[in-house]
PDB file of C-alpha atoms in Angstrom:
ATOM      1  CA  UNK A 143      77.535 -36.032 -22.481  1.00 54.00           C
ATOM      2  CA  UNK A 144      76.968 -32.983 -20.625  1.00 61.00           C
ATOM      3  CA  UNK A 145      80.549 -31.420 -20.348  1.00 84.00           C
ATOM      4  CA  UNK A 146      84.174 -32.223 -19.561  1.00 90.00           C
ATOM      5  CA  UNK A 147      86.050 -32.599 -16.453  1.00 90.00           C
ATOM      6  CA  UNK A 148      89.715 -31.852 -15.813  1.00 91.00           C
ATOM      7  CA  UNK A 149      91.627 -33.905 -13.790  1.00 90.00           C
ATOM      8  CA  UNK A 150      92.548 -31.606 -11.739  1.00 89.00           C
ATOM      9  CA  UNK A 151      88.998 -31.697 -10.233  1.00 91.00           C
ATOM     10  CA  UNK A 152      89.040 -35.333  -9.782  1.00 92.00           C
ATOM     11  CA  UNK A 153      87.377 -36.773  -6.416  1.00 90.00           C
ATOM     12  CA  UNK A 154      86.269 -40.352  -5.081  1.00 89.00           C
ATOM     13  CA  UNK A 155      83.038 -41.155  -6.066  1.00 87.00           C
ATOM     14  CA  UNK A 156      82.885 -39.027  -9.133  1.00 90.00           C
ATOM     15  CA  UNK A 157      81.117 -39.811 -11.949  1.00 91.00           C
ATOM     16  CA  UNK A 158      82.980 -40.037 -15.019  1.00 92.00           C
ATOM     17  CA  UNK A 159      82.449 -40.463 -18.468  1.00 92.00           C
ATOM     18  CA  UNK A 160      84.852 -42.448 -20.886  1.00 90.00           C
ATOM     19  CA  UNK A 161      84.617 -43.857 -24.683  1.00 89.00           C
ATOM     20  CA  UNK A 162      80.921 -43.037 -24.081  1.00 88.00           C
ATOM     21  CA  UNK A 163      80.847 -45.103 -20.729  1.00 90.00           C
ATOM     22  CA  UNK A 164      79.900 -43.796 -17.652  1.00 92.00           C
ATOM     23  CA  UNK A 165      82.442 -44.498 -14.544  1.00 92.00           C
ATOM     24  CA  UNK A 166      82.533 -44.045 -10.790  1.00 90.00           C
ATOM     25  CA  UNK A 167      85.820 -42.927  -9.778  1.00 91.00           C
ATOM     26  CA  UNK A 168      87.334 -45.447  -7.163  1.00 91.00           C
ATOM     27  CA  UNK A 169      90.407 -43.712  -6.106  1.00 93.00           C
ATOM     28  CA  UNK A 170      92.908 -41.605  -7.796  1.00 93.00           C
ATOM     29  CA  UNK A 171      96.662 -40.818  -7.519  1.00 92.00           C
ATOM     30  CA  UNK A 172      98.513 -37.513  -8.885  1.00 90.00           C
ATOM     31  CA  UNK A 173     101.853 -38.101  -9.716  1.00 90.00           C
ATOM     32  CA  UNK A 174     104.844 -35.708 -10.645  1.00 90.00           C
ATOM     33  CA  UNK A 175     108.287 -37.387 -11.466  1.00 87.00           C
ATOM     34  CA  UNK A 176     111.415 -35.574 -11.371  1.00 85.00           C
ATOM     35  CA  UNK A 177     111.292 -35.819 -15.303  1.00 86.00           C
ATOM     36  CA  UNK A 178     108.528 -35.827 -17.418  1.00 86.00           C
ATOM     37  CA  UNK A 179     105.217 -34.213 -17.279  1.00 89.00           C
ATOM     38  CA  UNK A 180     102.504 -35.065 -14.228  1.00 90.00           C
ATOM     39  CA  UNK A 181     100.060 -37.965 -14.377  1.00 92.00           C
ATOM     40  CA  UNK A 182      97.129 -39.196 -12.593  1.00 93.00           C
ATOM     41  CA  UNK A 183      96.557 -42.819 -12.022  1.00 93.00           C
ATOM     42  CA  UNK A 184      92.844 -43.975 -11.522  1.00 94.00           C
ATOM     43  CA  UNK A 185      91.361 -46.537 -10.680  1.00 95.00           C
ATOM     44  CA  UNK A 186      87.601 -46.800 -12.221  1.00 93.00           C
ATOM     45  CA  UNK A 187      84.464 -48.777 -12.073  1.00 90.00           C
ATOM     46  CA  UNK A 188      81.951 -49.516 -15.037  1.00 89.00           C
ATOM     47  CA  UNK A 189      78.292 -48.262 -13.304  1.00 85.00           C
ATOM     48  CA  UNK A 190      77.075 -50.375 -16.789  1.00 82.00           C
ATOM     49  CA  UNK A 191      79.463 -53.532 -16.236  1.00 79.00           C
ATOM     50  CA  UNK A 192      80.847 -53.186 -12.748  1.00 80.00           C
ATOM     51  CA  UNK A 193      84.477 -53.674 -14.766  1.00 87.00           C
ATOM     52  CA  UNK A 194      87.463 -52.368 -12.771  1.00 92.00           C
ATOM     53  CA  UNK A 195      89.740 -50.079 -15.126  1.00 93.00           C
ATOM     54  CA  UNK A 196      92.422 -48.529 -14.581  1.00 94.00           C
ATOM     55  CA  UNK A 197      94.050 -45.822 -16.685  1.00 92.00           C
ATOM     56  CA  UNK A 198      96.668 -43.015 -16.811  1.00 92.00           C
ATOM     57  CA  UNK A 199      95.635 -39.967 -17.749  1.00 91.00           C
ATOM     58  CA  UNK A 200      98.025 -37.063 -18.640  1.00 91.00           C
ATOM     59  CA  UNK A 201      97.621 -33.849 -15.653  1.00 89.00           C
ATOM     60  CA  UNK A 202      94.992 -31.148 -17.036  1.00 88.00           C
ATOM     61  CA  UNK A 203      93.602 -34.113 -19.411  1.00 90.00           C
ATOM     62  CA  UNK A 204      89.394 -33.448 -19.823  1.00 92.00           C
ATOM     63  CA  UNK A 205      87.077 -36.810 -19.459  1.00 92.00           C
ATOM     64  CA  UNK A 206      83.490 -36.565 -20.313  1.00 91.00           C
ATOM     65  CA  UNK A 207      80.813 -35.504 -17.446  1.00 91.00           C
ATOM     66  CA  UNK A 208      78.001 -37.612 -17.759  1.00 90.00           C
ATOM     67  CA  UNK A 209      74.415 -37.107 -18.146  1.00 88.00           C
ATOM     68  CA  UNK A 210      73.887 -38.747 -14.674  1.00 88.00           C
ATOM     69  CA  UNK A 211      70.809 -38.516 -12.527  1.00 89.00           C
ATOM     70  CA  UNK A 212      69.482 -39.729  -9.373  1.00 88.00           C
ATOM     71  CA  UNK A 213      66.236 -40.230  -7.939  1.00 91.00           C
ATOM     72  CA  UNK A 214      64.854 -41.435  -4.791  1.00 91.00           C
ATOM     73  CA  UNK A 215      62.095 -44.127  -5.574  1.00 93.00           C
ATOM     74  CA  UNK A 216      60.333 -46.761  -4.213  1.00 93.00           C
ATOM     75  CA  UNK A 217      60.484 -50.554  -5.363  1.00 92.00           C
ATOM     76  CA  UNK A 218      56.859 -52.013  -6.279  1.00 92.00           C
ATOM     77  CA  UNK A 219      57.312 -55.565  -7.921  1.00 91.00           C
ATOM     78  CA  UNK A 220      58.800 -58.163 -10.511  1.00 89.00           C
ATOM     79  CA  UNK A 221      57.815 -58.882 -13.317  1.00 90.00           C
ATOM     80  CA  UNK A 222      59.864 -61.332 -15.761  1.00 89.00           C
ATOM     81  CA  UNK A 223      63.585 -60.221 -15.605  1.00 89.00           C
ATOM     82  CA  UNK A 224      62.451 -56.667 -14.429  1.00 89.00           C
ATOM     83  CA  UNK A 225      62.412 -55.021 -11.359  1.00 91.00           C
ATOM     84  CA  UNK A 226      59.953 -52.118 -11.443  1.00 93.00           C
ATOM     85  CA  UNK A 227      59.929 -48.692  -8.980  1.00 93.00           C
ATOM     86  CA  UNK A 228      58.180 -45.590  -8.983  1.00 93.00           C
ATOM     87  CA  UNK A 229      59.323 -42.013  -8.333  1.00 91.00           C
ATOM     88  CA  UNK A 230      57.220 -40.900  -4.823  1.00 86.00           C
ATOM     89  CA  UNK A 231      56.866 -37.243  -6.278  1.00 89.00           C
ATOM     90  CA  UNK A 232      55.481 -37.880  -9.460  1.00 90.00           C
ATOM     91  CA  UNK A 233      54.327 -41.312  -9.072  1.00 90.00           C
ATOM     92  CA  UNK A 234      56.095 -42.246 -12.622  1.00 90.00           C
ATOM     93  CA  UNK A 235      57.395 -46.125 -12.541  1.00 92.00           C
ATOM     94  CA  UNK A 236      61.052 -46.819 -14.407  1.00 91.00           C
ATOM     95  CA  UNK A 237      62.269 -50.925 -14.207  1.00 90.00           C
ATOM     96  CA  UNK A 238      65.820 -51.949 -13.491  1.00 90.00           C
ATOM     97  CA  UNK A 239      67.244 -55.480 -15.778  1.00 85.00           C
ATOM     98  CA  UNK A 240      67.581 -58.293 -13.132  1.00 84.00           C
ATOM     99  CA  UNK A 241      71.282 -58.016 -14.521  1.00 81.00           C
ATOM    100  CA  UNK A 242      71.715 -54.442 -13.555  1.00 80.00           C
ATOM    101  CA  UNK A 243      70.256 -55.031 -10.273  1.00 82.00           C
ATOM    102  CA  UNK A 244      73.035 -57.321  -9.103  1.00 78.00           C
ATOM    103  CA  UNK A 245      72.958 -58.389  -5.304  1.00 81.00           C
ATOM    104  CA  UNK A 246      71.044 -55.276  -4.563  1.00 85.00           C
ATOM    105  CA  UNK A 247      67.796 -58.077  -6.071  1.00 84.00           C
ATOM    106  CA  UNK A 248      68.319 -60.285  -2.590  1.00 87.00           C
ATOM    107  CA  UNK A 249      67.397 -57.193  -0.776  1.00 88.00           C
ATOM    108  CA  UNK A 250      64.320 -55.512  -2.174  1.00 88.00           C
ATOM    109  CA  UNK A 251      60.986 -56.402  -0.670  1.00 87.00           C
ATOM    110  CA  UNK A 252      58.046 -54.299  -1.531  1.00 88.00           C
ATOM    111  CA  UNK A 253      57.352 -50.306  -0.797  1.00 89.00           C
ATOM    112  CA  UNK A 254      61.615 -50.404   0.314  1.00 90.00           C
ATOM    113  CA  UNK A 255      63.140 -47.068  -0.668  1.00 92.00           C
ATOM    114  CA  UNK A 256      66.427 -47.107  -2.929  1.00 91.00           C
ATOM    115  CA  UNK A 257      68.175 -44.695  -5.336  1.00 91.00           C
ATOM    116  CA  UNK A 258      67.844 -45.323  -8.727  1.00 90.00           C
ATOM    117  CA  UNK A 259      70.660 -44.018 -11.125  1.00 89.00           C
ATOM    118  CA  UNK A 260      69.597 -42.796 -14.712  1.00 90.00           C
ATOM    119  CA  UNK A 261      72.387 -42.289 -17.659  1.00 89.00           C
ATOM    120  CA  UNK A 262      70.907 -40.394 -20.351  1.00 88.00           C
ATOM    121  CA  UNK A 263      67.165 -41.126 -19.460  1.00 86.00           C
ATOM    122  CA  UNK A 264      67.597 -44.563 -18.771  1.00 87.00           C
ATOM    123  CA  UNK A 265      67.577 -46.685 -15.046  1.00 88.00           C
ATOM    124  CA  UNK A 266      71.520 -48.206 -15.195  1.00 87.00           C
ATOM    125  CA  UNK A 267      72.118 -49.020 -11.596  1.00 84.00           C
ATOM    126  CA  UNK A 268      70.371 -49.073  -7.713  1.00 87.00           C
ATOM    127  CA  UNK A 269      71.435 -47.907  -4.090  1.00 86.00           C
ATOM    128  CA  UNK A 270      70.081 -49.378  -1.617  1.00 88.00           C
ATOM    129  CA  UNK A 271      69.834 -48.258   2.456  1.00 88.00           C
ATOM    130  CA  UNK A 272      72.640 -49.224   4.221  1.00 88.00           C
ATOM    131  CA  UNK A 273      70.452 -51.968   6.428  1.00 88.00           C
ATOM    132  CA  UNK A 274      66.818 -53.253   5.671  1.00 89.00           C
ATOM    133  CA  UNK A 275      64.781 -55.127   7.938  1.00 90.00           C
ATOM    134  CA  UNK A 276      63.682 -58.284   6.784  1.00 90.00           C
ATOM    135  CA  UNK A 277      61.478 -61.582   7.743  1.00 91.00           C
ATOM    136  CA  UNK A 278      62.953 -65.086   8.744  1.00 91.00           C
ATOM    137  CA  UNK A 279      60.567 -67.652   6.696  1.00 91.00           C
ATOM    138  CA  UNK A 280      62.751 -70.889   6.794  1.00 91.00           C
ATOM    139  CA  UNK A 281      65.340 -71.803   9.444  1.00 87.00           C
ATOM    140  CA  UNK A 282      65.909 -75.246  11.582  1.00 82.00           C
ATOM    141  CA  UNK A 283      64.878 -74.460  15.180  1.00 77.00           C
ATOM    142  CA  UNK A 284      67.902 -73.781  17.702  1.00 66.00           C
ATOM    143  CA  UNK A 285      69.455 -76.876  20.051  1.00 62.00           C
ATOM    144  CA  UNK A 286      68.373 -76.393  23.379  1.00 59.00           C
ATOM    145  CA  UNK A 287      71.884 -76.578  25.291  1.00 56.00           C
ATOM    146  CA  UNK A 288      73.669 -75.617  21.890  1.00 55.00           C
ATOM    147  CA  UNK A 289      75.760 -72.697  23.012  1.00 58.00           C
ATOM    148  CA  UNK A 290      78.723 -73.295  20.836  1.00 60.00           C
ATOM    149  CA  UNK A 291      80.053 -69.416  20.866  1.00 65.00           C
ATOM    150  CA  UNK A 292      79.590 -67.913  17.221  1.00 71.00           C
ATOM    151  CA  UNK A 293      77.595 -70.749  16.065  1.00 79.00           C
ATOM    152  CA  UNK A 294      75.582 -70.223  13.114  1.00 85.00           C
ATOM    153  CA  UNK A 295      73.014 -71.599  11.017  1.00 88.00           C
ATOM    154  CA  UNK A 296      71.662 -70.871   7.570  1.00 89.00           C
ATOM    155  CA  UNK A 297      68.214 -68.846   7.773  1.00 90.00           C
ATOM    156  CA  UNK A 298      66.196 -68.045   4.647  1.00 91.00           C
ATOM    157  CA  UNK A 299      64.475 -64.758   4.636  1.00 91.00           C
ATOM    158  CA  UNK A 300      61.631 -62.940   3.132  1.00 90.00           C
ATOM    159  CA  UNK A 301      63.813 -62.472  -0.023  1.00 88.00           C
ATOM    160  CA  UNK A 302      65.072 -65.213  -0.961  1.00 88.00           C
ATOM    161  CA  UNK A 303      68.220 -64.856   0.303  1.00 90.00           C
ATOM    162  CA  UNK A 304      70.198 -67.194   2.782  1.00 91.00           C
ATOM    163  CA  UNK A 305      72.055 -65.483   5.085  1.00 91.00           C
ATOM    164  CA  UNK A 306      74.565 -67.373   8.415  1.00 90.00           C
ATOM    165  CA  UNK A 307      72.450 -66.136  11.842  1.00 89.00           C
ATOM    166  CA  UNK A 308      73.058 -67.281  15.239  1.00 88.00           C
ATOM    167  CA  UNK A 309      71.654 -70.327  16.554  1.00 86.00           C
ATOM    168  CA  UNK A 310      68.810 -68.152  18.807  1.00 87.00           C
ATOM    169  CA  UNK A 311      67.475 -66.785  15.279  1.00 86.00           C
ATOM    170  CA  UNK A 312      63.612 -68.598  14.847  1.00 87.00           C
ATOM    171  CA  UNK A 313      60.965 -68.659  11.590  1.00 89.00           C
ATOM    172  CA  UNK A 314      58.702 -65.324  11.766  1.00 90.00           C
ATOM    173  CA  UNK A 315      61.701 -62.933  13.668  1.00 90.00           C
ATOM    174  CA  UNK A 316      62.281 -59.903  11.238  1.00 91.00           C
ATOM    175  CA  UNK A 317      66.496 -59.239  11.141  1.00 92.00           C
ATOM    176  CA  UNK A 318      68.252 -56.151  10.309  1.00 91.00           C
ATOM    177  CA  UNK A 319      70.778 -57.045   7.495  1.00 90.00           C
ATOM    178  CA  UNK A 320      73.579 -55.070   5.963  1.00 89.00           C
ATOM    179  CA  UNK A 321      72.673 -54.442   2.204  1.00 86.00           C
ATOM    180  CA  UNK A 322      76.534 -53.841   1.838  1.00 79.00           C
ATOM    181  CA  UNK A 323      79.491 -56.537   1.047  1.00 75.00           C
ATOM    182  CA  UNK A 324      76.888 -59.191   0.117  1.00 77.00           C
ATOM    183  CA  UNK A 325      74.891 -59.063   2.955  1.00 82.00           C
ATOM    184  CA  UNK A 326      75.046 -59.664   6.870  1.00 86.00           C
ATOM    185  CA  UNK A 327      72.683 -60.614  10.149  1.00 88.00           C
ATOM    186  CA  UNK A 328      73.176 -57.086  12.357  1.00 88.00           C
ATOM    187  CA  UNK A 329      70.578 -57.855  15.002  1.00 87.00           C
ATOM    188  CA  UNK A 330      67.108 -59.079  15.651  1.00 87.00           C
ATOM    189  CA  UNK A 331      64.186 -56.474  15.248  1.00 84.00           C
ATOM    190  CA  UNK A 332      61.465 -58.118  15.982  1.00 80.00           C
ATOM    191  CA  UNK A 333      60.707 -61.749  17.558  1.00 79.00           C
ATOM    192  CA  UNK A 334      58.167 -64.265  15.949  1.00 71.00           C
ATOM    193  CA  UNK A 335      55.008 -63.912  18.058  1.00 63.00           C
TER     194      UNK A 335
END
């Protein structure tokens, strides 16, 4: 742990430390009753578990500040249950558990940038951009005379992962998908051709 943190100096998005686990601070309330002494109500995310918590902490009450780092790196491969990257200044490769990955793993193709997230030396978690650009390999060809509006079809990309596009989406045109909420079509990049 590399200090405390009041709560005075709470924000979203701050990183946390509690019972030795670090948290991301979702939001955050103070509160001061008529009676009684002031509060602040959190709500908190695991960045080990992804476990929603949410305490009550007493105003001017000190949390741990943990010993959080990030690093912008580059994803190279798989290999078994681990996802392996490598830090573009010093070339130095860290791997990510398939588990810790989460859906960020339907998104990575190779040489994609992301943010890797280290607590205490070691790779816990993985931002991704906010869109990548990925291939169409499987998908049934559109209906001529089909124009049902906001019809979709399942398309398989690149990935792995099957995401709903609309009906004018073919095999071999590269999509723009949202790495955020799961993942969804944006637009088409590029046509097959």
């Amino acid at each position: 742990m590399a200090g405390f943190i009041d709560t005075s100096e709470f924000h979203n998005n701050m990183k946390i430390e509690i019972d030795g686990e670090p948290f991301v601070i979702v939001e955050f309330q103070h509160v001061k009753p008529g009676k009684g002494s002031a509060f602040v109500r959190t709500k908190i995310r695991s960045l080990l578990s992804g476990r929603v918590l949410q305490p009550t902490l007493k105003s001017g009450e000190k949390v741990g500040k943990p010993d959080i780092e990030e690093k912008d790196m580059q994803y190279l491969y798989v290999q078994g249950e681990d996802y392996y990257f490598m830090d573009k200044r010093d070339f130095e490769q860290t791997f990510i558990s398939k588990e810790s990955l989460g859906d960020a793993k339907k998104f990575l193709k190779e040489n994609i940038d992301a943010t890797i997230l280290f607590w205490n030396g070691k790779a816990i978690a993985v931002t991704l951009p906010n869109s990548v650009d990925l291939k169409v390999v499987k998908c049934d060809p559109g209906v001529r005379g089909d124009t049902v509006s906001g019809a979709l079809k399942p398309a398989e990309l690149e990935t792995g992962f099957v995401v709903n596009v609309p009906l004018f989406i073919n095999e071999g045109d590269v999509l723009k998908i949202d790495t955020r909420d799961g993942g969804k079509y944006l637009t088409r990049v590029a046509t097959a051709g």
